Short mmCIF file of C-alpha atoms in Angstrom, two decimals:
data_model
loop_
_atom_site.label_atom_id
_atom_site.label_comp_id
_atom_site.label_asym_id
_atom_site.label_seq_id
_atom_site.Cartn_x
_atom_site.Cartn_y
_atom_site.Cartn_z
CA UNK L 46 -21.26 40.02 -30.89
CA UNK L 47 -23.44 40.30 -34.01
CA UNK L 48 -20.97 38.75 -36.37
CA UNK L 49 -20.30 36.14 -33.78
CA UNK L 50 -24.12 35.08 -34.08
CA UNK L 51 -24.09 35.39 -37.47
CA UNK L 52 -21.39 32.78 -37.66
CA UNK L 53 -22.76 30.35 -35.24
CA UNK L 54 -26.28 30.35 -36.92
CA UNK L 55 -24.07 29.92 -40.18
CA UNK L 56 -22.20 27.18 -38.66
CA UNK L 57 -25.65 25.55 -37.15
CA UNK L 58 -26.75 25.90 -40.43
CA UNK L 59 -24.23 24.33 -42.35
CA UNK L 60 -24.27 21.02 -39.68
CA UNK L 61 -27.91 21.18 -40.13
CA UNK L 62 -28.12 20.65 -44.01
CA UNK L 63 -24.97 18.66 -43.73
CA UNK L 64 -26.95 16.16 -41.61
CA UNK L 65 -30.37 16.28 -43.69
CA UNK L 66 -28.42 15.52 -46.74
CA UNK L 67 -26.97 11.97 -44.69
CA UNK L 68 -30.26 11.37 -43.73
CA UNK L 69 -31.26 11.71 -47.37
CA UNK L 70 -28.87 9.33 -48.59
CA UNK L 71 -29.21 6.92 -45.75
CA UNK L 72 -32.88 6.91 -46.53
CA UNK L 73 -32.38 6.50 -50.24
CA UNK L 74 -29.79 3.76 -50.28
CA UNK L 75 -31.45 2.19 -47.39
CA UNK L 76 -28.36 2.50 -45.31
CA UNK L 77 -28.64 0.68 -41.72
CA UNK L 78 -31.21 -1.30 -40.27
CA UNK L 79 -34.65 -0.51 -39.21
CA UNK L 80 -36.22 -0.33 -36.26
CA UNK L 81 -37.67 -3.85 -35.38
CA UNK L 82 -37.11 -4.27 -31.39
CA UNK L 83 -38.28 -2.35 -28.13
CA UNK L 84 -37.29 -2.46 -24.33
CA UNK L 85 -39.61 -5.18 -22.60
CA UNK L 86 -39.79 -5.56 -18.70
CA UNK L 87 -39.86 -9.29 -18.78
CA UNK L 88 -37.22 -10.09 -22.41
CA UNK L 89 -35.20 -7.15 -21.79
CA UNK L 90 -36.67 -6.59 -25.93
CA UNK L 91 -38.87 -8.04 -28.78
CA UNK L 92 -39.78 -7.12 -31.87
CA UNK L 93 -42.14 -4.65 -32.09
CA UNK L 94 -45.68 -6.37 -33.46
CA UNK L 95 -46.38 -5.49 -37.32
CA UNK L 96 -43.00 -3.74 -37.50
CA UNK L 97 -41.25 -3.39 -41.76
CA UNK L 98 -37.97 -2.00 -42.64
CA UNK L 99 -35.04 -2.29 -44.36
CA UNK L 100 -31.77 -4.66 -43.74
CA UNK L 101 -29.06 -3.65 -45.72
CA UNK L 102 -26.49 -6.46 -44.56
CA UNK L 103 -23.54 -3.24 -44.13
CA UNK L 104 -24.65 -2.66 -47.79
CA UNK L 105 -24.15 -6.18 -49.33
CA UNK L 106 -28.25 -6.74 -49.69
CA UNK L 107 -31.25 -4.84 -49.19
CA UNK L 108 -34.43 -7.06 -48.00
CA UNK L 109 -37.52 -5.74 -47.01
CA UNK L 110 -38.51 -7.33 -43.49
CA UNK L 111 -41.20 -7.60 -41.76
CA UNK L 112 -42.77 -8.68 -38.01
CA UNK L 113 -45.98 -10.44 -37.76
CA UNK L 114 -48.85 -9.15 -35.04
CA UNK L 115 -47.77 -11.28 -32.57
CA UNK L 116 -43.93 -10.71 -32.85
CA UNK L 117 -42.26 -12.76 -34.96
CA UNK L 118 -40.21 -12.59 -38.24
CA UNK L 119 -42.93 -15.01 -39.69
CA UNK L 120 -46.13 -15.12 -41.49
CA UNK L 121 -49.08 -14.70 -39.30
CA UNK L 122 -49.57 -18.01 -37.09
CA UNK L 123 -52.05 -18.21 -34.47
CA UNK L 124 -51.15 -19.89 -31.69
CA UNK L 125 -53.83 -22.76 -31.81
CA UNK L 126 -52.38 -25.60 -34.01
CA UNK L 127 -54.53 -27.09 -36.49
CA UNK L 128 -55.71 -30.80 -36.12
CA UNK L 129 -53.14 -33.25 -37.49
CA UNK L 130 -50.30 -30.49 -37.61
CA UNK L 131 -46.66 -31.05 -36.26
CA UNK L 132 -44.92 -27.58 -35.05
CA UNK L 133 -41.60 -26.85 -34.56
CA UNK L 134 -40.41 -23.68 -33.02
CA UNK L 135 -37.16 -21.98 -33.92
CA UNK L 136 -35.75 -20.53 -30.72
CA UNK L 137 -32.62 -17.96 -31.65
CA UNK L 138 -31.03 -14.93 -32.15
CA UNK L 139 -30.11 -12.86 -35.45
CA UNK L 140 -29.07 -15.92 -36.95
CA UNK L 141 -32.39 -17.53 -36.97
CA UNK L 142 -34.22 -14.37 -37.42
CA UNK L 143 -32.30 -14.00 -40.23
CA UNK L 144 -33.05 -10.95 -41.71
CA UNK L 145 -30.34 -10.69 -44.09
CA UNK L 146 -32.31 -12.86 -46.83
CA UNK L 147 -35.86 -12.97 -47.55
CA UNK L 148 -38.20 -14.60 -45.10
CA UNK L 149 -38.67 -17.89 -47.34
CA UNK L 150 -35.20 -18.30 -47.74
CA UNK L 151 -34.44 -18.38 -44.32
CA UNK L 152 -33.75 -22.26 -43.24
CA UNK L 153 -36.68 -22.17 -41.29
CA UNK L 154 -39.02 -21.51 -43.98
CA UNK L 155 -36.91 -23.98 -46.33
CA UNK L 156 -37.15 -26.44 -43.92
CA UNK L 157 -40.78 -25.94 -43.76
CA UNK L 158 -41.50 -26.34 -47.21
CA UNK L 159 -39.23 -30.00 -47.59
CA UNK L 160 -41.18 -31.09 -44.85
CA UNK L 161 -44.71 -30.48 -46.18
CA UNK L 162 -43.66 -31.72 -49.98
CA UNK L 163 -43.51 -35.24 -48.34
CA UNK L 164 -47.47 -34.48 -47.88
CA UNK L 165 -47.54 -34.42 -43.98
CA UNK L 166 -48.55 -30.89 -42.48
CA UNK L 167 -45.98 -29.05 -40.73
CA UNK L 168 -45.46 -25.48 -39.55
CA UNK L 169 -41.74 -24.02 -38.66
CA UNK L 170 -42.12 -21.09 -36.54
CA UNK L 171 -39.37 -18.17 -36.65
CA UNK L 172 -38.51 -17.24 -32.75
CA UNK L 173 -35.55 -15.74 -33.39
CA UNK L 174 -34.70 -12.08 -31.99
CA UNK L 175 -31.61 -10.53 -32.65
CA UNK L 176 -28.84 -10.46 -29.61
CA UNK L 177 -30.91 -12.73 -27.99
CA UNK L 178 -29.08 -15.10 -25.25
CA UNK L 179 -30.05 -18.83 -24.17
CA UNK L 180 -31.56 -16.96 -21.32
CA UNK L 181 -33.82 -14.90 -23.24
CA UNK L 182 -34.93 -17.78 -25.08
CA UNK L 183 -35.66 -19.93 -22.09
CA UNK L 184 -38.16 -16.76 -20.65
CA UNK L 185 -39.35 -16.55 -24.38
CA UNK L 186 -40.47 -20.49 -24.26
CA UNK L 187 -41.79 -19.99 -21.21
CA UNK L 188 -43.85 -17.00 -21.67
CA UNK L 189 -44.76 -16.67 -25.48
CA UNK L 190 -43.22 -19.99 -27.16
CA UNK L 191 -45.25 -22.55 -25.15
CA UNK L 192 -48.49 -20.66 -26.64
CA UNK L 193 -47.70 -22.14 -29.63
CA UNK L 194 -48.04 -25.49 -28.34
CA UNK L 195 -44.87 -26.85 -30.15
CA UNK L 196 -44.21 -30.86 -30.70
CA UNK L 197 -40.41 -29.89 -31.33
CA UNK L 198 -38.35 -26.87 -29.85
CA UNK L 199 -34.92 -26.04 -31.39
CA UNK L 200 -32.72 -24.03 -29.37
CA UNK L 201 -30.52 -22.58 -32.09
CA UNK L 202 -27.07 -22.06 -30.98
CA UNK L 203 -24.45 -19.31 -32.14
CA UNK L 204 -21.73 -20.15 -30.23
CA UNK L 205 -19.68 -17.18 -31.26
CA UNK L 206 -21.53 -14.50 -29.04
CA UNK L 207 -24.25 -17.09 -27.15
CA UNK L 208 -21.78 -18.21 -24.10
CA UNK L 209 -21.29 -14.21 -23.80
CA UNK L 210 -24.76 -13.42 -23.92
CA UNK L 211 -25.90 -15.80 -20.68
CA UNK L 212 -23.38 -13.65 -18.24
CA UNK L 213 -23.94 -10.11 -17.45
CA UNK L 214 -20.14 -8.99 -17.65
CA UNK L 215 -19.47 -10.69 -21.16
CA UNK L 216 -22.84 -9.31 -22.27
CA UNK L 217 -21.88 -5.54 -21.16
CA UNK L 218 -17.67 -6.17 -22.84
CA UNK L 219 -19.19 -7.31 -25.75
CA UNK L 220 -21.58 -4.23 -26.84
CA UNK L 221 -24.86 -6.08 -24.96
CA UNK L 222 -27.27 -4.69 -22.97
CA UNK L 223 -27.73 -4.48 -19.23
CA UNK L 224 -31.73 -3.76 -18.85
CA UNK L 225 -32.07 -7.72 -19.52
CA UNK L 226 -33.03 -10.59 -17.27
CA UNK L 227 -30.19 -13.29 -16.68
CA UNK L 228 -29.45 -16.20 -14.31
CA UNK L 229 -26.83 -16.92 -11.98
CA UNK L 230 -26.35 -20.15 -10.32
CA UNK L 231 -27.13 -20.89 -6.88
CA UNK L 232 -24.71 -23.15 -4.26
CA UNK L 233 -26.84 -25.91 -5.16
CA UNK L 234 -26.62 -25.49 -9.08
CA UNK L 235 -29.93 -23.96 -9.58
CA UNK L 236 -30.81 -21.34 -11.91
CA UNK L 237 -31.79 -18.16 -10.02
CA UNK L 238 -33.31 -15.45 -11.90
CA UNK L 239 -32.00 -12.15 -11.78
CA UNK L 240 -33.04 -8.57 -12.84
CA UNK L 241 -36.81 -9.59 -13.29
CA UNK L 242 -38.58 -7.88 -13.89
CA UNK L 243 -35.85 -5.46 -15.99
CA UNK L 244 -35.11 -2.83 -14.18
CA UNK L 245 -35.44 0.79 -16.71
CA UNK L 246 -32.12 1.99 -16.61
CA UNK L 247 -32.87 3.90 -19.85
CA UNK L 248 -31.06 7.67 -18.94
CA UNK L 249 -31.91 11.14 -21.17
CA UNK L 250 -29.65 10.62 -23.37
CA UNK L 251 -30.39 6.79 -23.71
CA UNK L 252 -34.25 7.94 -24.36
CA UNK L 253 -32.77 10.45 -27.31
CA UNK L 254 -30.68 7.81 -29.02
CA UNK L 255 -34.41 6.26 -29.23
CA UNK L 256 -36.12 9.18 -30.48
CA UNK L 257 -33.61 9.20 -33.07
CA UNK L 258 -33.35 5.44 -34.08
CA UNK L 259 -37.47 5.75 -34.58
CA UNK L 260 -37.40 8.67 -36.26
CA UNK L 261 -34.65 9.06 -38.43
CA UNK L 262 -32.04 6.31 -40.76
CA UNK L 263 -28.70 7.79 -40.23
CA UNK L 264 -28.33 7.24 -36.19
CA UNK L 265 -29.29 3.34 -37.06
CA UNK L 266 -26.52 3.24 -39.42
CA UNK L 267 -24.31 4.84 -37.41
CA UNK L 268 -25.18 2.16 -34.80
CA UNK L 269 -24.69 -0.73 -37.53
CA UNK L 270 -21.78 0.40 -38.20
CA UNK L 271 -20.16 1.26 -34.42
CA UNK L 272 -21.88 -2.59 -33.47
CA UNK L 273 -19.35 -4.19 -36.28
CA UNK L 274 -16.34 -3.07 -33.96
CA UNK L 275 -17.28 -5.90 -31.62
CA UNK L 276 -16.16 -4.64 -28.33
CA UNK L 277 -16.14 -1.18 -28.25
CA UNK L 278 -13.49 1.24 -27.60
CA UNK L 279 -13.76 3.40 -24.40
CA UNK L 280 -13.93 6.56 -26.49
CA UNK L 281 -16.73 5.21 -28.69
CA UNK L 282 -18.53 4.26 -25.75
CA UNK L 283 -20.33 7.51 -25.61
CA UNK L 284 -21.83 7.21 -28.90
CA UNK L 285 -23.00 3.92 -28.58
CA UNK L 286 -24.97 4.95 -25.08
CA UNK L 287 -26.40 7.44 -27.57
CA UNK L 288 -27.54 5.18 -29.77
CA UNK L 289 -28.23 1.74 -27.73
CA UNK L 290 -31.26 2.33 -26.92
CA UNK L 291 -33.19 -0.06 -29.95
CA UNK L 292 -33.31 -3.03 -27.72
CA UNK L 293 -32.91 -2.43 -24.21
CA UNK L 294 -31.08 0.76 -22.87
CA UNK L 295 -27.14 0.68 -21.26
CA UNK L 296 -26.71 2.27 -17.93
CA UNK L 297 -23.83 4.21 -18.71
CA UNK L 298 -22.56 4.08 -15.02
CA UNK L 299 -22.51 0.35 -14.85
CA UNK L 300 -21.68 0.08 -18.50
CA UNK L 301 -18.21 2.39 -16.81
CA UNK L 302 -18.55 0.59 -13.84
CA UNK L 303 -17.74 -2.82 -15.83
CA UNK L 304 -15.25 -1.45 -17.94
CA UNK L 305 -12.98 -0.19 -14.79
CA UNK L 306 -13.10 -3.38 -12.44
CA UNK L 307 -15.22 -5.82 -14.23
CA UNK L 308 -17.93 -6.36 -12.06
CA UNK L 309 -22.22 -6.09 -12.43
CA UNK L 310 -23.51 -4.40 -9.84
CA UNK L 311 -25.70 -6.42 -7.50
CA UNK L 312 -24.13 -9.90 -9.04
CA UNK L 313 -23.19 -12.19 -6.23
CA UNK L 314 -21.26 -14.23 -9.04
CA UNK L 315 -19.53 -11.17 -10.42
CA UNK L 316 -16.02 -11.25 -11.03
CA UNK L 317 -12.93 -9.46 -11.79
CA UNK L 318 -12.20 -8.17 -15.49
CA UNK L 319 -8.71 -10.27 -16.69
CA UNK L 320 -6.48 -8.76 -18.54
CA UNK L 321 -6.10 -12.03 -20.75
CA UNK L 322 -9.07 -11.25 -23.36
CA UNK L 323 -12.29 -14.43 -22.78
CA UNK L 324 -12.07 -16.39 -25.55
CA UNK L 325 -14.72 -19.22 -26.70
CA UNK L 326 -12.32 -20.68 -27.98
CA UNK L 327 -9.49 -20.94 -25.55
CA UNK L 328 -9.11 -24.64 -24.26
CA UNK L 329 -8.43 -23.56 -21.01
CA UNK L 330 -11.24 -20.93 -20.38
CA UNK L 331 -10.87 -17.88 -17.70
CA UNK L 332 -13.19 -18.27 -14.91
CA UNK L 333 -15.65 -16.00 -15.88
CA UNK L 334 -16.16 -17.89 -19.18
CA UNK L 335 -16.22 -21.34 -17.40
CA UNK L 336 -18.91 -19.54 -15.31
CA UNK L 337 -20.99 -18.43 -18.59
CA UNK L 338 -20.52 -22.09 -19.54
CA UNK L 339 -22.21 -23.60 -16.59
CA UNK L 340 -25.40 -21.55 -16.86
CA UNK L 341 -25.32 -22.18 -20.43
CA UNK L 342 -25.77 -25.61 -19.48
CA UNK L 343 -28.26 -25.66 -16.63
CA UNK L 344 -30.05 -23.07 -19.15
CA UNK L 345 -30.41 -26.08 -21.57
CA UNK L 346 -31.23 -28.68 -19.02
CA UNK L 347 -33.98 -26.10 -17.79
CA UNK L 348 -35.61 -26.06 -21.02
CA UNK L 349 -35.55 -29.42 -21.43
CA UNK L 350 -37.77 -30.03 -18.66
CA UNK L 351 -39.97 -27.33 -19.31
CA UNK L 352 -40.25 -28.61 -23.00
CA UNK L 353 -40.79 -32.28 -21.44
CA UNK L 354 -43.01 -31.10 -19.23
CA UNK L 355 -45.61 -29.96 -22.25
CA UNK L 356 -45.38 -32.89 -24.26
CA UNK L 357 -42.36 -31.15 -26.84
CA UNK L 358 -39.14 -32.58 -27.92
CA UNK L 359 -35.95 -30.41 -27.29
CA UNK L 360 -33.21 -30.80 -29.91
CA UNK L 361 -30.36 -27.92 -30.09
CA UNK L 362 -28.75 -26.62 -33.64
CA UNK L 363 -25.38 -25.38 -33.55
CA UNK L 364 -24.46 -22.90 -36.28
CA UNK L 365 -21.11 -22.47 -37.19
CA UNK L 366 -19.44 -19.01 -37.59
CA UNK L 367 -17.72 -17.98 -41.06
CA UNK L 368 -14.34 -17.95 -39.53
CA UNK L 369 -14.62 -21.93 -38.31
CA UNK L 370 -15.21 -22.92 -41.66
CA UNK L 371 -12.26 -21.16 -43.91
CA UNK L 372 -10.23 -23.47 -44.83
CA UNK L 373 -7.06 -23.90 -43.39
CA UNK L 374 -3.75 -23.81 -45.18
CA UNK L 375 -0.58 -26.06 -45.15
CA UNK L 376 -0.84 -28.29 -41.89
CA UNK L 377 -2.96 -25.72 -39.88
CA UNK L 378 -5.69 -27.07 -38.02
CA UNK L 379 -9.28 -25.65 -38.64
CA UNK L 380 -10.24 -22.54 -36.64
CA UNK L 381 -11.78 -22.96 -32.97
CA UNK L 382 -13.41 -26.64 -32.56
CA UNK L 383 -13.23 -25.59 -28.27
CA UNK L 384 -17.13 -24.46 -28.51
CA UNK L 385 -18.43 -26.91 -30.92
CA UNK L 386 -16.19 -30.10 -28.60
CA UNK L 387 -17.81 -28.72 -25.47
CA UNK L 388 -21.25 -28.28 -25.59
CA UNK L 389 -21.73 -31.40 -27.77
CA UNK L 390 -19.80 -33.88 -25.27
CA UNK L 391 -22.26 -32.03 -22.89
CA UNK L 392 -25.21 -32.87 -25.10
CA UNK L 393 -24.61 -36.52 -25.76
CA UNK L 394 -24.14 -36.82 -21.77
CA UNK L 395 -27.40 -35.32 -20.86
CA UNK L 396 -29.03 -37.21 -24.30
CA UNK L 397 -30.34 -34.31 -25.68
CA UNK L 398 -30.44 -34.38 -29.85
CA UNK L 399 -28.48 -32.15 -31.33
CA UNK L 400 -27.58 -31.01 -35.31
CA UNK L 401 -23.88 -29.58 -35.14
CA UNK L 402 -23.71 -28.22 -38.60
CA UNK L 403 -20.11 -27.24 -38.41
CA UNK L 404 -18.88 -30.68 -40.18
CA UNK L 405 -21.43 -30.27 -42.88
CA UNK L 406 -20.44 -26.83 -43.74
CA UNK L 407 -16.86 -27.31 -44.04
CA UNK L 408 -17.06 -30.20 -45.81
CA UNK L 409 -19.36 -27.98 -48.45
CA UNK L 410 -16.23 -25.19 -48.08
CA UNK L 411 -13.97 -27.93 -49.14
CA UNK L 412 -16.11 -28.78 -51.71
CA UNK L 413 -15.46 -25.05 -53.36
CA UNK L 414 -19.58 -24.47 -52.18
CA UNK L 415 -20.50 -21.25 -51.04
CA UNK L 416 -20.20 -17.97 -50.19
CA UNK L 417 -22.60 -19.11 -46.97
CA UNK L 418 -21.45 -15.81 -45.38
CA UNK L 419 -21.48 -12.34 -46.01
CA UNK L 420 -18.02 -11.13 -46.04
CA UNK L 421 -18.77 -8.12 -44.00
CA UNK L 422 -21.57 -9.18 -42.29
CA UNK L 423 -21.43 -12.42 -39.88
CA UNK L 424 -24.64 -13.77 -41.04
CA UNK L 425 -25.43 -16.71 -43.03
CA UNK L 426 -26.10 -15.70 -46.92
CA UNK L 427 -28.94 -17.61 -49.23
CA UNK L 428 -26.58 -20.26 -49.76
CA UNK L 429 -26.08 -20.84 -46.12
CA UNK L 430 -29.70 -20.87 -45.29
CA UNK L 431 -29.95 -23.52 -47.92
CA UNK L 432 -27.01 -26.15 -46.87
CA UNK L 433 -28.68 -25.36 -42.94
CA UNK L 434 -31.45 -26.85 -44.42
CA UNK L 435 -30.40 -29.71 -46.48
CA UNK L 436 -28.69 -30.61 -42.71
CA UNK L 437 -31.65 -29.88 -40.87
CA UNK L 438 -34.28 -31.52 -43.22
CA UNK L 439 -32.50 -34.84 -42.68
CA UNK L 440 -32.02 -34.50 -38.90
CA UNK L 441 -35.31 -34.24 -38.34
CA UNK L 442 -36.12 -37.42 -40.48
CA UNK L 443 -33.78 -39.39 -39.02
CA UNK L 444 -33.54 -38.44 -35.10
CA UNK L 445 -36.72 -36.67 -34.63
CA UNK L 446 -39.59 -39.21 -36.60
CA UNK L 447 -41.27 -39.91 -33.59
CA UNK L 448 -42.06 -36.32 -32.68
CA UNK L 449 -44.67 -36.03 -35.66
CA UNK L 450 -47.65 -36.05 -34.49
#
């Protein structure tokens, strides 16, 4: 019995030092992300006020990033606007947050700075939060985003996760979150908000893979790293339950509930998991991607009248994803126009302005521009930022002059 103690506090030991030394490294090569966002009962999660770390882009950059007092990836902006200023507000997800370059060479802040060298005054605020949905962003305008008082609101589209991200079965395949708000739509087409307040389905273990995220480097890069997978195997699942619990924690029951029969509990709009794969871009789209479709569109319509309604100007950005602009070879077509077709027939319907930056960036890919991706990471690099905007700068000169104030 003594020996067999002797081994286990050998073998505890040995795991023990094993684990300090990744830690070590992790900390010393900035491995992983840090800790920017906590569970919220009204976003699902935000970025934790006056929050710094490290981005390491899965080890293709290393940026030092920081979150202003009020939440943002921004300088510190008050929300009363000077006299004689024109604001624009960024709404988006990791894409516009953008912390895979340094905050001034995000497009925001680029944009920004063309606008004021033409000597008017102009401020570009950075919404974005990572993994957020249009529905997030919709409760973010209304709550925090109108504070700013904005004279333009951009709802920046990703169309590569965002469609999955507005319904609650998509989110949960995907590697999302459950303790977040979403809509459904009602017989009548209205929005009808559900899980609002967010209910804490944060378990013990969910509360531990906190503890450690805060505390320690490796289980963040462990989490980087699982998150790359895209949808997650069944037998990883465990893991990331461990280590979900950044942004909003996964029930694991419902996260197994989904997995087995494809339903959200308590969804009146739930349905069954296909065993065809949803695809954005698949021209003929299951049903429960048609669904996430619709309340992607009554989610913009929404926040156009709530942007309308305080005096603002809604336009919507569409970022393209690396894959849609590789060229293709021989007599191929390009990669997945189904997205980009839809929701900008739906915009020019409903006559809302929109910036589809998809021909611009291939035509720069064609050009032999670029890299304006990471090749491991989906985000845009420096050079990306920079053509987003070159687009954007003359967008907003030519289709939104009468929203300077």
């Amino acid at each position: 019995m003594r020996k067999l103690l002797q081994n286990l506090a050998l073998t505890l030991f040995s795991l023990l030092f094993t684990l300090a030394l990744l830690e070590g490294a992790a900390r010393i090569f900035k491995l992983g992300t840090g800790l920017f966002w906590q569970p919220d009962s009204e976003l699902g999660w935000v970025n934790i006020p006056d929050a710094s770390g490290w981005e390491s882009c899965y080890g293709e950059c290393q940026i030092k990033v920081t979150i202003n007092s009020l939440g943002l990836r921004d300088r510190e902006i008050p929300y009363e606007k000077a006299p004689d200023t024109t604001r624009i507000l960024m709404l988006g997800d990791s894409t516009t947050a953008a912390m895979q370059v340094e905050l001034e060479e995000t497009f925001v802040k680029q944009l920004e700075s063309s606008l004021n060298e033409d000597g008017g005054s102009w401020e570009v605020i950075n919404a974005g939060v990572n993994a957020y949905g249009t529905d997030n962003e919709l409760l973010f305008y209304r709550l925090e985003g109108v504070e700013y008082d904005p004279d333009i609101v951009f709802l920046n589209m990703y169309l590569a996760n965002d469609i999955y991200n507005n319904n609650p079965v998509l989110e949960l395949r995907y590697g999302g979150q459950s303790a977040k708000p979403y809509f459904t739509l009602a017989e009548d087409g209205s929005l009808e908000l559900q899980n609002f307040p967010v209910e804490d389905t944060a378990t013990f273990w969910t509360k531990v893979g906190t503890f450690l995220k805060k505390n320690f480097q490796l289980p963040r890069f462990v989490a980087q790293t699982l998150a790359l997978r895209g949808e997650i195997p069944s037998w990883l699942a465990p893991v990331v339950r461990l280590f979900g619990g950044g942004r909003g924690a996964t029930a694991a029951s419902e996260t197994e509930q989904v997995a087995e029969t494809g339903e959200a509990e308590g969804s009146e709009t739930a349905v069954q998991t296909p065993q065809r794969r949803p695809d954005i871009c698949d021209p003929d789209p299951l049903p429960i991607v048609e669904e996430a479709w619709q309340v992607t569109e009554a989610l913009i319509l929404e926040l156009e009248k709530e942007t309308a309604a305080n005096g603002a100007q809604l336009a919507v950005l569409i970022i393209p994803a690396a894959p849609q602009i590789v060229p293709p070879e021989g007599d191929a077509d390009w990669y997945c126009d189904v997205p980009n077709d839809r929701l900008t027939a739906f915009l020019d319907e409903a006559g809302v302005p929109y910036l589809d930056m998809l021909p611009g960036f291939r035509e720069a890919a064609l050009a032999g521009g670029g890299p304006y991706y990471f090749e491991r990471d989906f985000h845009m690099t420096v050079a990306g930022h920079s053509l987003s905007s070159e687009l954007l700068y003359q967008f907003v000169d030519e289709t939104l002059a009468d929203a300077d104030n």
